[in-house]
C-alpha cells in the first residue's frame, strides 16, 4: 500500500504543487492549511483536505484520525519583510507551529518528516556557491525562525528517548518559483511579483541596485528532490540545499521577464528604491550534496521554467 503523506501548508504555492506530484506518484495525501495565503482551489481533488491551523488542536486531531506515514512540513509565514513587521507572529507560526507538528508526530509515532527550511538560514554567505557546511547566521527574523525550526526538527531526529525512530530531513530551499506562486501577494517571491506587475501594466520596483542575485529553482525540481528523499535512508538526519546552482541578478530577471512580454527597459517603467532590511545580497546554492545523495538533477532550467510560469500567469489574467 502506498504511504500516506501529510502536507502542511498544502493549499499554498509550494505545498499544493508538492501534493499534485505526490498524488501523481501514487501517494495518499492529507492537506492541512489555514488558508492564510493558500487557496482551497489549489488543492488536488484527490487529497483529503482539512482547513485549519497547525497550532489548532481540533484540526490536528482530525488530521491524525487516519494513520500518517510521512509529514511534509511546509506550513509557515514565508515572508522576510513580514517577519520584521510582526516578529512574534512569525515566531509563533514558524517555531511554535513546528513544535506542535513535532509533538503530534511523536504522539502518533510518525517515522518520517521532511521539513521546508530556507536559504535564509545562512545569512551573508562566506563564499559562493554556498555549501551546507557554511556557517548559519541568519540576518532576517524570518531566517532565525526557519533555522530554529530546522534545528528543532533535526534534534528530534536525534532523540534516543522516543519509543520509535523519527527520521528527519531538512531542505534549505533557495528561491522557488513556478505555477501558483501568487501574482498579487507582494510578499511571496520576486518572480511572480514582477510577472504580476507586467500583466497589470504597473511599474516594476527593484529594491536596491538590482545587482543582488538569487538562485531560482523550479517547483517541480523541488518536489522531485523531496519525494526522492522519502525512502532514501542516506538522507536521514541531513540538510540539503535545494537550488539550481545558478545565480541570476534581479536586474537580469527584470530583463528576462520584460523580454518574454515583448517589452524592454526603454518602454517599461522600472523604479529603484532603497534596499530592504535583511536582504541577502548574493545567493547561489552548491547543490552537489543533493545531486549525490538524492540522485537528483535539475530537469527544468531557468529559461524553460520561466516560459512555463509566464504561460500559466497569462492564462490566469486572460
Ligand atoms: C525568498 C522567500 C522566502 C524564502 C527564501 C528562500 C519570499 C517573499 N521570500 O526570500 O520565503 O525562504 O526566498 O527560499 O518569497 N525584490 C525586488 N522587488 C520586488 C520584490 C523583491 O527588488 O518587488 C528583491 C528583494 O529585495 C530581494 C530579491 O528581489 O533582493 C528576492 O526577493 P524575494 O523573492 O521577495 O525574497 P527573498 O528575500 O529572496
GROMACS .gro file of C-alpha atoms and ligand atoms in nm, residues 13-14 77-82 116-121 140 142-143 146 171-176 181 185-194 197 203-217 242 249-251 253-254 271-281 283, ligand 1:
model
  108
   13UNK     CA    1   0.223   2.756  -0.371
   14UNK     CA    2   0.485   2.500  -0.268
   77UNK     CA    3   0.491   3.251   0.741
   78UNK     CA    4   0.703   3.282   0.428
   79UNK     CA    5   0.799   3.645   0.426
   80UNK     CA    6   1.119   3.812   0.534
   81UNK     CA    7   0.953   4.154   0.530
   82UNK     CA    8   0.652   4.044   0.734
  116UNK     CA    9   1.091   2.311   0.447
  117UNK     CA   10   1.392   2.504   0.570
  118UNK     CA   11   1.531   2.804   0.391
  119UNK     CA   12   1.843   2.958   0.241
  120UNK     CA   13   1.775   3.246   0.478
  121UNK     CA   14   1.935   3.021   0.745
  140UNK     CA   15   1.634   3.836   0.899
  142UNK     CA   16   1.235   3.505   0.930
  143UNK     CA   17   1.572   3.335   0.876
  146UNK     CA   18   1.323   2.893   0.984
  171UNK     CA   19   1.570   2.119   0.273
  172UNK     CA   20   1.720   2.466   0.267
  173UNK     CA   21   1.529   2.594  -0.027
  174UNK     CA   22   1.654   2.882  -0.236
  175UNK     CA   23   1.413   3.092  -0.446
  176UNK     CA   24   1.140   2.855  -0.553
  181UNK     CA   25   0.307   3.148  -0.692
  185UNK     CA   26   0.091   3.898  -0.298
  186UNK     CA   27   0.385   4.142  -0.266
  187UNK     CA   28   0.540   3.910  -0.005
  188UNK     CA   29   0.551   3.586  -0.199
  189UNK     CA   30   0.852   3.588  -0.428
  190UNK     CA   31   1.008   3.816  -0.680
  191UNK     CA   32   0.944   3.613  -0.999
  192UNK     CA   33   0.565   3.617  -0.970
  193UNK     CA   34   0.567   3.971  -0.828
  194UNK     CA   35   0.738   4.101  -1.142
  197UNK     CA   36   0.341   4.380  -1.233
  203UNK     CA   37   0.587   4.976  -1.282
  204UNK     CA   38   0.837   4.720  -1.156
  205UNK     CA   39   1.008   4.815  -0.832
  206UNK     CA   40   1.362   4.698  -0.764
  207UNK     CA   41   1.476   4.727  -0.404
  208UNK     CA   42   1.845   4.820  -0.409
  209UNK     CA   43   2.063   4.842  -0.720
  210UNK     CA   44   1.929   4.520  -0.874
  211UNK     CA   45   2.275   4.367  -0.868
  212UNK     CA   46   2.169   4.138  -0.586
  213UNK     CA   47   2.131   3.784  -0.710
  214UNK     CA   48   1.920   3.480  -0.636
  215UNK     CA   49   1.927   3.111  -0.716
  216UNK     CA   50   1.589   3.033  -0.876
  217UNK     CA   51   1.468   2.677  -0.867
  242UNK     CA   52   1.773   2.294  -0.295
  249UNK     CA   53   2.067   3.906  -1.072
  250UNK     CA   54   1.740   4.089  -1.009
  251UNK     CA   55   1.827   4.324  -1.298
  253UNK     CA   56   1.538   3.880  -1.402
  254UNK     CA   57   1.358   4.201  -1.492
  271UNK     CA   58   1.178   5.208  -1.039
  272UNK     CA   59   1.470   5.168  -0.800
  273UNK     CA   60   1.402   5.200  -0.426
  274UNK     CA   61   1.606   5.158  -0.110
  275UNK     CA   62   1.734   4.807  -0.035
  276UNK     CA   63   1.512   4.616   0.207
  277UNK     CA   64   1.621   4.505   0.555
  278UNK     CA   65   1.755   4.151   0.588
  279UNK     CA   66   1.836   4.127   0.217
  280UNK     CA   67   2.096   3.863   0.140
  281UNK     CA   68   2.284   4.029  -0.138
  283UNK     CA   69   2.292   3.389  -0.312
  319LIG     C1   70   1.267   3.422  -0.062
  319LIG     C2   71   1.135   3.392   0.002
  319LIG     C3   72   1.149   3.324   0.132
  319LIG     C4   73   1.231   3.202   0.114
  319LIG     C5   74   1.362   3.239   0.055
  319LIG     C6   75   1.444   3.115   0.034
  319LIG     C7   76   0.951   3.534  -0.039
  319LIG     C8   77   0.885   3.664  -0.010
  319LIG     N1   78   1.064   3.515   0.023
  319LIG     O1   79   1.338   3.526   0.005
  319LIG     O2   80   1.024   3.287   0.183
  319LIG     O3   81   1.250   3.136   0.235
  319LIG     O4   82   1.343   3.305  -0.067
  319LIG     O5   83   1.379   3.029  -0.045
  319LIG     O6   84   0.903   3.454  -0.114
  319LIG     N2   85   1.265   4.233  -0.483
  319LIG     C9   86   1.255   4.347  -0.562
  319LIG     N3   87   1.131   4.391  -0.596
  319LIG    C10   88   1.016   4.329  -0.557
  319LIG    C11   89   1.027   4.213  -0.476
  319LIG    C12   90   1.154   4.168  -0.442
  319LIG     O7   91   1.355   4.407  -0.598
  319LIG     O8   92   0.906   4.376  -0.594
  319LIG    C13   93   1.401   4.185  -0.447
  319LIG    C14   94   1.419   4.166  -0.298
  319LIG     O9   95   1.454   4.287  -0.235
  319LIG    C15   96   1.530   4.063  -0.296
  319LIG    C16   97   1.502   3.979  -0.420
  319LIG    O10   98   1.421   4.058  -0.503
  319LIG    O11   99   1.655   4.123  -0.307
  319LIG    C17  100   1.431   3.849  -0.389
  319LIG    O12  101   1.319   3.877  -0.313
  319LIG     P1  102   1.205   3.775  -0.269
  319LIG    O13  103   1.177   3.679  -0.376
  319LIG    O14  104   1.092   3.858  -0.222
  319LIG    O15  105   1.256   3.702  -0.141
  319LIG     P2  106   1.393   3.650  -0.076
  319LIG    O16  107   1.438   3.754   0.019
  319LIG    O17  108   1.492   3.609  -0.179
   0.00000   0.00000   0.00000
